[in-house]
Amino acid sequence: MSSKEQQDESIRQILAEHGRLAAPASSIARDAELSAHGLTSHATVNVMLALEEHFGIEFPDQMLTRGVFTSIATIQAAVEKLVDAG
Amino acid sequence: MPNRHPMIDRMKQIAADVASKHAPDVDRHARFPVETLAALRAEKALSAAVPEEFGGAGMGLRDLAAMCAALGQGCGASSMVLAMHHIQVGCIARHGAHSAYFQDYMRGLVEHQWLLASMTSEVGTYGDTRSSICAVDIAGDRFTLNKDATTGSYCGHADGILVTCRRTAESPASDQVLVLVKKDDYTLTQTSTWDPLGMRGTVSPGFKLESSGHVDQIIPGSYADSSAVTMVPYSHVLWAGLWSGIAADAVSRASAVVRAEARKRIGETPPSAILLARVSQDLQSMRHNWQQVAAEFDEISADAGRREELTTMNWALRFNQLKCACSEAGPRIVHQALQIAGLMGYKNDSPFSVGRHYRDLLSASLMVSNERIAAKSASLLLVVKDD
């Protein structure tokens, strides 16, 4: 499994555990809007905390936007950027 | 400070000549402030938030809040109606400006001075405006939308209502859209009485709404976005503005009592003047809080490239903190004003009475409960770093 695939899987696991989604996180398309699957701003905070813990990163304030948490793809792009910077 | 919009001075005039004269009766009978609304329509104040390109005054958030503060000095309930109307118009102007339907609607609003109300509460969502049970039901190019709202501020007196609902019958509770329904296309059945402590002129009982319309009346995009970028910022800033107006009128009544005392003993500063100095300081902090947030909001809004900033958690936190701080400052300031005015402020039939002000401002921490907001802020602070 490539590191990209691992990241994708970890993000899905975190979403399944903390995102309180209406559908199983494993079945959601990478570009699908997470809000349409029931991701609330409150759940987003928990997802973010879990991502920070899991990847050993910290989201700077300017990245704490809904845009970053739109889809699995946008989350992964942000995580990658922060992992690379760290 | 930039030049004040002339509309703000006209609000001062309406507050003094119309709103304050009818406020005691509006309050006593918990009736809608029809006289003030007529005056606002005559000044075309209801289209203050409509962009100039569609014929409105195109006022920014700071000026709109100053309007509410000015009117709030005359009648808190009237100003709450104006603020809530501006919030709805703001949502249409900022999220519907690319839709031909809403462009036409805004032109119509300028001409006819339609009053817009909102229905965001619902039986069963327990005050969480970011979730809905009802859904918009689309068939072809028409929709039907029915909602059982716990609170429908001045819905019985409006020309249109913006209603939150789920995007489809299959959507999760948080996947919401904002739908404009028009007076000719809805029926309202009142489901509860209206006899509250304050803000009585907003006439906000529960209603069952049954409506239909054209799909073009659904505001483009999601309510998650219009809520974060417009509904919440407008609500919290405009409310803070009008609360500061109510508080300012209470302080001005207290200071009239102090001045009368000072004139009787010239050369001595009355002891109550010290209390006035204290309360005046609190009022200034309250005003500067919303003025600063609104000025920054206007600056960001003017720059299309920066709009995304408003969706950061940092800004969500600032709007939350503004709302909680100002809603708590309001009643505290009136309480201080009451200590200064003494019995003259306590008597309902005295010109220095601050009873209505106090009762009106007690609603501030309850409308969108401060406890709920504080819980959200607490959660945001787990990830916001203020760096």
Coordinates of C-alpha atoms in Angstrom, one line a residue:
Chain A
M1 CA 0.0 0.0 0.0
S2 CA 1.4 3.4 -1.0
S3 CA 1.6 6.1 1.6
K4 CA -1.1 8.0 -0.2
E5 CA -3.4 5.0 0.1
Q6 CA -2.5 4.6 3.7
Q7 CA -3.4 8.3 4.3
D8 CA -6.7 7.8 2.5
E9 CA -7.5 4.9 4.7
S10 CA -6.5 6.6 7.9
I11 CA -8.7 9.6 7.0
R12 CA -11.6 7.3 6.3
Q13 CA -11.1 5.5 9.7
I14 CA -11.0 8.8 11.5
L15 CA -14.1 10.0 9.7
A16 CA -15.9 6.8 10.6
E17 CA -14.9 7.1 14.2
H18 CA -15.5 10.9 14.7
G19 CA -17.5 12.2 11.7
R20 CA -20.9 11.0 12.7
L21 CA -21.7 10.5 9.0
A22 CA -24.9 9.1 7.6
A23 CA -23.0 6.7 5.3
P24 CA -20.0 4.3 6.0
A25 CA -16.9 6.4 5.5
S26 CA -15.3 3.6 3.5
S27 CA -18.0 3.9 0.8
I28 CA -17.9 7.7 0.3
A29 CA -16.4 9.0 -3.0
R30 CA -13.2 11.0 -2.5
D31 CA -14.7 14.1 -4.0
A32 CA -18.1 13.8 -2.4
E33 CA -19.2 16.7 -0.2
L34 CA -18.9 15.5 3.4
S35 CA -21.6 18.0 4.5
A36 CA -24.1 16.2 2.3
H37 CA -23.2 13.0 4.2
G38 CA -23.9 14.8 7.5
L39 CA -20.6 16.1 8.7
T40 CA -21.4 19.0 11.0
S41 CA -19.0 21.8 12.2
H42 CA -19.0 20.2 15.7
A43 CA -18.0 16.8 14.3
T44 CA -15.3 18.6 12.2
V45 CA -13.6 19.7 15.3
N46 CA -13.3 16.1 16.5
V47 CA -12.1 14.9 13.1
M48 CA -9.5 17.6 13.1
L49 CA -8.3 16.7 16.6
A50 CA -8.0 13.0 15.6
L51 CA -6.1 14.0 12.4
E52 CA -3.7 16.2 14.4
E53 CA -3.1 13.3 16.8
H54 CA -2.8 10.6 14.2
F55 CA -0.5 12.4 11.8
G56 CA 1.4 14.4 14.4
I57 CA 0.5 17.7 12.7
E58 CA -1.2 21.0 13.7
F59 CA -3.6 22.8 11.5
P60 CA -2.7 26.5 11.5
D61 CA -5.7 28.8 11.9
Q62 CA -5.8 29.9 8.3
M63 CA -6.4 26.2 7.4
L64 CA -9.3 25.8 9.8
T65 CA -11.9 26.5 7.1
R66 CA -14.8 24.5 5.7
G67 CA -13.0 24.4 2.4
V68 CA -10.3 22.2 3.9
F69 CA -13.0 19.8 5.2
T70 CA -15.1 19.7 2.1
S71 CA -14.2 16.2 1.0
I72 CA -11.8 13.3 1.7
A73 CA -9.7 14.6 -1.2
T74 CA -9.4 18.1 0.3
I75 CA -8.6 16.8 3.8
Q76 CA -5.9 14.6 2.3
A77 CA -4.4 17.5 0.4
A78 CA -4.2 19.5 3.6
V79 CA -2.8 16.6 5.6
E80 CA -0.1 16.0 2.9
K81 CA 0.9 19.6 2.9
L82 CA 1.3 19.7 6.7
V83 CA 3.1 16.3 6.8
D84 CA 5.5 17.5 4.1
A85 CA 6.1 20.8 5.9
G86 CA 6.7 19.0 9.2
Chain B
M1 CA -14.2 56.6 11.0
P2 CA -15.7 56.6 7.5
N3 CA -18.6 59.0 6.8
R4 CA -21.9 57.9 8.3
H5 CA -24.5 56.9 5.8
P6 CA -27.3 59.4 5.8
M7 CA -29.8 56.6 6.5
I8 CA -28.4 56.3 10.0
D9 CA -29.5 59.9 10.8
R10 CA -32.9 59.1 9.4
M11 CA -33.2 56.2 11.7
K12 CA -32.4 58.5 14.7
Q13 CA -35.3 60.7 13.5
I14 CA -37.7 57.7 13.2
A15 CA -36.6 56.5 16.6
A16 CA -37.4 59.8 18.2
D17 CA -40.5 60.8 16.2
V18 CA -42.2 57.5 15.8
A19 CA -40.7 54.4 17.4
S20 CA -40.3 55.8 20.9
K21 CA -43.8 57.3 20.9
H22 CA -45.5 53.9 20.1
A23 CA -43.0 51.7 22.0
P24 CA -45.0 51.7 25.3
D25 CA -48.2 50.6 23.6
V26 CA -46.4 48.1 21.4
D27 CA -44.9 46.6 24.5
R28 CA -48.0 46.7 26.6
H29 CA -50.2 44.9 24.0
A30 CA -47.4 42.7 22.5
R31 CA -48.4 44.0 19.1
F32 CA -46.5 44.5 15.9
P33 CA -45.0 48.1 15.5
V34 CA -47.0 49.0 12.4
E35 CA -46.3 52.8 12.7
T36 CA -42.5 52.3 12.8
L37 CA -42.6 49.9 9.9
A38 CA -44.6 52.4 7.8
A39 CA -42.0 55.0 8.6
L40 CA -39.2 52.6 7.7
R41 CA -40.9 51.8 4.4
A42 CA -41.4 55.5 3.6
E43 CA -37.6 56.0 4.0
K44 CA -36.9 52.9 1.9
A45 CA -35.0 51.6 4.9
L46 CA -36.1 48.0 4.1
S47 CA -33.8 48.0 1.1
A48 CA -30.8 49.4 2.9
A49 CA -29.0 46.0 2.5
V50 CA -29.9 45.6 -1.2
P51 CA -26.8 46.3 -3.4
E52 CA -26.9 49.6 -5.3
E53 CA -26.9 47.8 -8.6
F54 CA -30.3 46.5 -7.8
G55 CA -31.6 49.9 -6.6
G56 CA -30.9 49.5 -2.8
A57 CA -28.8 51.6 -0.5
G58 CA -26.0 49.0 -0.6
M59 CA -25.1 49.5 3.0
G60 CA -22.4 47.4 4.7
L61 CA -22.7 45.5 7.9
R62 CA -21.3 48.3 10.1
D63 CA -23.8 50.9 8.8
L64 CA -26.7 48.4 9.0
A65 CA -25.8 47.8 12.6
A66 CA -25.6 51.5 13.3
M67 CA -29.1 51.8 11.8
C68 CA -30.3 49.2 14.2
A69 CA -28.5 50.9 17.1
A70 CA -30.2 54.2 16.2
L71 CA -33.7 52.7 16.0
G72 CA -33.1 50.5 19.1
Q73 CA -32.9 53.7 21.1
G74 CA -36.5 54.3 20.3
C75 CA -38.0 50.8 20.3
G76 CA -36.1 47.6 20.9
A77 CA -38.7 45.4 19.2
S78 CA -38.9 47.6 16.1
S79 CA -35.2 47.4 15.8
M80 CA -35.1 43.6 16.2
V81 CA -37.6 43.4 13.4
L82 CA -35.4 45.6 11.2
A83 CA -32.3 43.6 12.2
M84 CA -33.9 40.3 11.3
H85 CA -35.2 41.7 8.0
H86 CA -31.6 42.9 7.2
I87 CA -30.3 39.5 7.9
Q88 CA -32.7 37.9 5.4
V89 CA -32.0 40.5 2.8
G90 CA -28.2 40.0 3.4
C91 CA -28.6 36.3 2.7
I92 CA -30.3 37.0 -0.6
A93 CA -27.9 39.8 -1.6
R94 CA -24.8 37.8 -0.8
H95 CA -25.9 34.3 -2.0
G96 CA -28.5 35.0 -4.6
A97 CA -26.9 37.9 -6.5
H98 CA -26.0 35.6 -9.4
S99 CA -29.5 34.3 -9.8
A100 CA -31.8 36.1 -12.2
Y101 CA -34.7 35.3 -9.9
F102 CA -33.2 36.9 -6.8
Q103 CA -32.0 39.9 -8.8
D104 CA -35.6 40.5 -9.8
Y105 CA -36.8 39.8 -6.3
M106 CA -34.3 42.5 -4.9
R107 CA -35.6 45.0 -7.4
G108 CA -39.1 44.2 -6.4
L109 CA -38.1 44.6 -2.7
V110 CA -36.7 48.0 -3.3
E111 CA -39.9 49.1 -5.1
H112 CA -42.5 47.5 -2.7
Q113 CA -40.4 47.5 0.5
W114 CA -41.3 43.9 1.3
L115 CA -40.7 42.8 4.8
L116 CA -38.8 39.5 5.1
A117 CA -39.0 37.2 8.1
S118 CA -37.3 33.9 8.8
M119 CA -38.2 30.4 10.1
T120 CA -35.1 28.6 11.3
S121 CA -36.5 27.0 14.5
E122 CA -38.4 23.7 14.3
V123 CA -40.3 21.4 16.6
G124 CA -37.9 18.6 17.3
T125 CA -34.5 20.2 16.6
Y126 CA -34.3 21.7 20.1
G127 CA -33.0 25.1 19.1
D128 CA -30.2 23.8 16.8
T129 CA -30.6 26.0 13.7
R130 CA -28.0 23.9 11.8
S131 CA -30.3 20.9 11.6
S132 CA -33.7 20.5 10.0
I133 CA -36.4 17.8 10.0
C134 CA -38.6 19.2 7.2
A135 CA -37.4 19.0 3.6
V136 CA -38.1 20.8 0.4
D137 CA -40.1 18.5 -1.9
I138 CA -39.4 19.2 -5.6
A139 CA -41.5 18.0 -8.4
G140 CA -40.6 19.4 -11.8
D141 CA -39.9 23.1 -11.4
R142 CA -42.2 23.5 -8.4
F143 CA -41.7 22.7 -4.7
T144 CA -43.8 22.3 -1.6
L145 CA -42.4 23.0 1.8
N146 CA -44.1 22.5 5.2
K147 CA -42.6 23.3 8.5
D148 CA -43.6 23.3 12.2
A149 CA -41.7 26.2 13.6
T150 CA -41.4 26.8 17.4
T151 CA -40.8 30.5 16.8
G152 CA -41.8 32.7 13.8
S153 CA -40.8 36.3 14.5
Y154 CA -43.3 38.7 12.9
C155 CA -44.2 36.0 10.3
G156 CA -47.8 37.0 10.5
H157 CA -46.8 40.5 9.3
A158 CA -44.2 39.7 6.6
D159 CA -44.3 39.6 2.8
G160 CA -42.0 36.6 2.6
I161 CA -40.2 34.2 4.8
L162 CA -36.7 32.5 4.4
V163 CA -37.1 28.9 5.6
T164 CA -34.3 26.5 6.5
C165 CA -35.0 22.8 5.5
R166 CA -33.2 19.7 4.3
R167 CA -32.1 19.7 0.7
T168 CA -34.0 16.6 -0.1
A169 CA -36.2 14.1 1.8
E170 CA -33.1 11.8 1.9
S171 CA -30.6 14.4 3.1
P172 CA -29.1 14.2 6.6
A173 CA -30.4 16.8 9.1
S174 CA -27.4 19.1 8.6
D175 CA -27.5 19.3 4.8
Q176 CA -29.8 22.3 4.6
V177 CA -30.9 24.9 2.1
L178 CA -32.6 28.3 2.5
V179 CA -35.9 28.7 0.6
L180 CA -37.8 31.9 0.1
V181 CA -41.5 31.5 0.3
K182 CA -43.9 34.3 -0.6
K183 CA -47.0 35.5 1.2
D184 CA -49.4 34.6 -1.6
D185 CA -48.0 31.1 -1.7
Y186 CA -48.2 30.1 2.0
T187 CA -50.6 29.7 4.9
L188 CA -49.6 30.0 8.5
T189 CA -51.4 28.4 11.4
Q190 CA -50.4 29.8 14.8
T191 CA -49.6 27.0 17.2
S192 CA -48.7 28.9 20.4
T193 CA -49.5 32.1 22.3
W194 CA -47.2 35.1 22.5
D195 CA -46.9 36.8 26.0
P196 CA -43.2 37.0 26.7
L197 CA -41.2 39.2 29.2
G198 CA -39.7 41.5 26.5
M199 CA -39.3 42.0 22.8
R200 CA -43.0 41.8 22.8
G201 CA -43.5 43.8 19.5
T202 CA -41.7 41.1 17.5
V203 CA -44.8 38.9 17.8
S204 CA -43.0 35.6 17.6
P205 CA -45.3 32.7 18.4
G206 CA -45.0 29.2 16.8
F207 CA -46.4 28.6 13.4
K208 CA -47.2 25.7 11.1
L209 CA -46.2 26.8 7.6
E210 CA -47.6 25.2 4.4
S211 CA -46.0 26.6 1.2
S212 CA -45.2 26.1 -2.4
G213 CA -43.2 27.9 -5.0
H214 CA -40.8 27.7 -8.0
V215 CA -37.5 26.0 -7.6
D216 CA -35.7 29.3 -8.4
Q217 CA -36.8 30.4 -4.9
I218 CA -34.2 28.1 -3.4
I219 CA -31.1 30.1 -2.5
P220 CA -28.2 28.7 -4.5
G221 CA -25.5 26.9 -2.5
S222 CA -25.9 25.4 1.0
Y223 CA -27.2 26.9 4.2
A224 CA -23.9 25.7 5.8
D225 CA -22.2 28.3 3.7
S226 CA -24.8 31.1 3.9
S227 CA -25.0 30.5 7.7
A228 CA -21.3 30.8 8.3
V229 CA -20.6 33.7 5.8
T230 CA -23.8 35.7 6.3
M231 CA -26.6 34.6 8.6
V232 CA -24.4 34.2 11.7
P233 CA -22.2 37.3 11.1
Y234 CA -25.2 39.5 10.3
S235 CA -27.3 38.2 13.2
H236 CA -24.6 38.6 15.8
V237 CA -23.4 42.0 14.7
L238 CA -26.9 43.5 14.0
W239 CA -28.2 42.2 17.3
A240 CA -25.2 43.5 19.2
G241 CA -25.9 46.9 17.4
L242 CA -29.5 47.0 18.5
W243 CA -28.8 45.8 22.0
S244 CA -26.3 48.6 22.4
G245 CA -29.0 51.0 21.2
I246 CA -31.4 49.8 23.9
A247 CA -28.6 50.0 26.5
A248 CA -27.7 53.5 25.3
D249 CA -31.2 54.7 25.8
A250 CA -31.3 53.3 29.3
V251 CA -28.0 55.1 30.1
S252 CA -29.3 58.3 28.6
R253 CA -32.3 58.1 30.8
A254 CA -30.1 57.5 33.9
S255 CA -27.8 60.4 32.9
A256 CA -30.8 62.7 32.6
V257 CA -31.6 61.9 36.2
V258 CA -27.9 62.7 37.2
R259 CA -27.9 66.0 35.3
A260 CA -31.1 67.1 37.0
E261 CA -29.5 66.4 40.3
A262 CA -26.3 68.2 39.3
R263 CA -28.3 71.3 38.4
K264 CA -29.8 71.4 41.9
R265 CA -26.4 71.4 43.6
I266 CA -24.0 73.2 41.2
G267 CA -20.4 72.7 42.2
E268 CA -20.9 69.2 43.7
T269 CA -20.5 66.1 41.5
P270 CA -23.5 63.9 42.4
P271 CA -22.4 60.5 43.8
S272 CA -24.5 58.9 41.0
A273 CA -22.2 60.5 38.5
I274 CA -19.5 58.1 39.5
L275 CA -21.8 55.2 38.6
L276 CA -22.6 56.9 35.3
A277 CA -18.9 57.1 34.5
R278 CA -18.6 53.3 35.1
V279 CA -21.6 52.4 33.0
S280 CA -20.6 54.7 30.2
Q281 CA -17.3 52.8 30.0
D282 CA -19.2 49.5 29.7
L283 CA -21.4 50.9 26.9
Q284 CA -18.3 52.1 25.0
S285 CA -16.7 48.6 25.2
M286 CA -20.0 47.1 24.0
R287 CA -20.2 49.5 21.0
H288 CA -16.6 49.2 20.0
N289 CA -16.9 45.4 20.0
W290 CA -19.5 45.2 17.3
Q291 CA -18.1 48.2 15.4
Q292 CA -14.7 46.6 15.1
V293 CA -16.0 43.2 14.1
A294 CA -18.3 44.8 11.6
A295 CA -15.6 47.0 10.1
E296 CA -13.3 44.0 9.5
F297 CA -16.2 42.0 8.1
D298 CA -16.9 44.8 5.6
E299 CA -13.3 45.0 4.7
I300 CA -13.1 41.2 4.0
S301 CA -16.4 41.2 2.2
A302 CA -15.3 44.0 -0.2
D303 CA -12.4 41.8 -1.4
A304 CA -13.7 38.7 -3.2
G305 CA -10.3 37.0 -2.8
R306 CA -10.6 37.2 1.0
R307 CA -14.1 35.9 1.5
E308 CA -12.9 32.4 2.4
E309 CA -11.4 34.0 5.5
L310 CA -14.9 34.3 6.9
T311 CA -15.3 30.5 6.9
T312 CA -12.3 30.0 9.2
M313 CA -12.9 28.8 12.7
N314 CA -11.2 31.9 14.0
W315 CA -14.0 34.0 12.6
A316 CA -16.7 31.6 13.9
L317 CA -15.1 32.1 17.3
R318 CA -15.1 35.9 17.0
F319 CA -18.8 36.1 16.1
N320 CA -19.7 33.7 18.9
Q321 CA -17.7 35.8 21.4
L322 CA -19.2 39.0 20.1
K323 CA -22.7 37.6 20.6
C324 CA -22.1 36.3 24.1
A325 CA -20.2 39.4 25.3
C326 CA -22.8 41.9 24.0
S327 CA -25.8 39.9 25.1
E328 CA -24.4 39.7 28.6
A329 CA -23.3 43.4 28.7
G330 CA -26.7 44.7 27.7
P331 CA -28.8 43.7 30.8
R332 CA -25.8 44.5 33.0
I333 CA -25.7 48.0 31.7
V334 CA -29.4 48.5 32.1
H335 CA -29.1 47.2 35.6
Q336 CA -26.4 49.8 36.3
A337 CA -28.6 52.5 34.7
L338 CA -31.4 51.5 37.0
Q339 CA -29.2 51.9 40.1
I340 CA -28.4 55.4 38.9
A341 CA -32.0 56.4 38.0
G342 CA -33.3 54.8 41.2
L343 CA -37.1 54.8 41.7
M344 CA -37.5 57.2 38.7
G345 CA -36.1 54.4 36.6
Y346 CA -38.1 51.7 38.4
K347 CA -41.5 53.3 37.8
N348 CA -43.1 52.1 34.6
D349 CA -44.9 55.4 34.0
S350 CA -41.9 57.7 34.6
P351 CA -40.1 59.3 31.6
F352 CA -36.9 57.7 33.1
S353 CA -38.3 54.2 33.2
V354 CA -35.8 51.5 32.1
G355 CA -38.2 48.5 32.6
R356 CA -38.9 47.8 29.0
H357 CA -35.2 48.1 28.2
Y358 CA -34.4 45.6 30.9
R359 CA -37.0 43.1 29.8
D360 CA -36.1 43.5 26.1
L361 CA -32.4 42.9 26.8
L362 CA -33.0 39.8 28.9
S363 CA -33.9 38.1 25.6
A364 CA -30.4 38.6 24.2
S365 CA -28.7 35.7 25.9
L366 CA -31.6 33.4 25.1
M367 CA -32.1 34.0 21.4
V368 CA -29.6 31.4 20.1
S369 CA -28.7 30.4 23.7
N370 CA -25.4 31.6 25.0
E371 CA -24.9 28.2 26.7
R372 CA -25.1 26.5 23.2
I373 CA -22.8 29.1 21.7
A374 CA -20.3 28.8 24.6
A375 CA -20.2 25.0 24.1
K376 CA -19.4 25.6 20.4
S377 CA -16.7 28.1 21.3
A378 CA -15.3 25.6 23.8
S379 CA -15.1 23.0 21.0
L380 CA -13.5 25.5 18.5
L381 CA -10.9 26.4 21.1
L382 CA -9.7 22.9 21.1
V383 CA -8.3 23.4 17.6
V384 CA -8.0 27.2 17.1
K385 CA -4.5 28.4 18.0
D386 CA -4.8 32.2 17.7
D387 CA -1.4 32.2 16.0

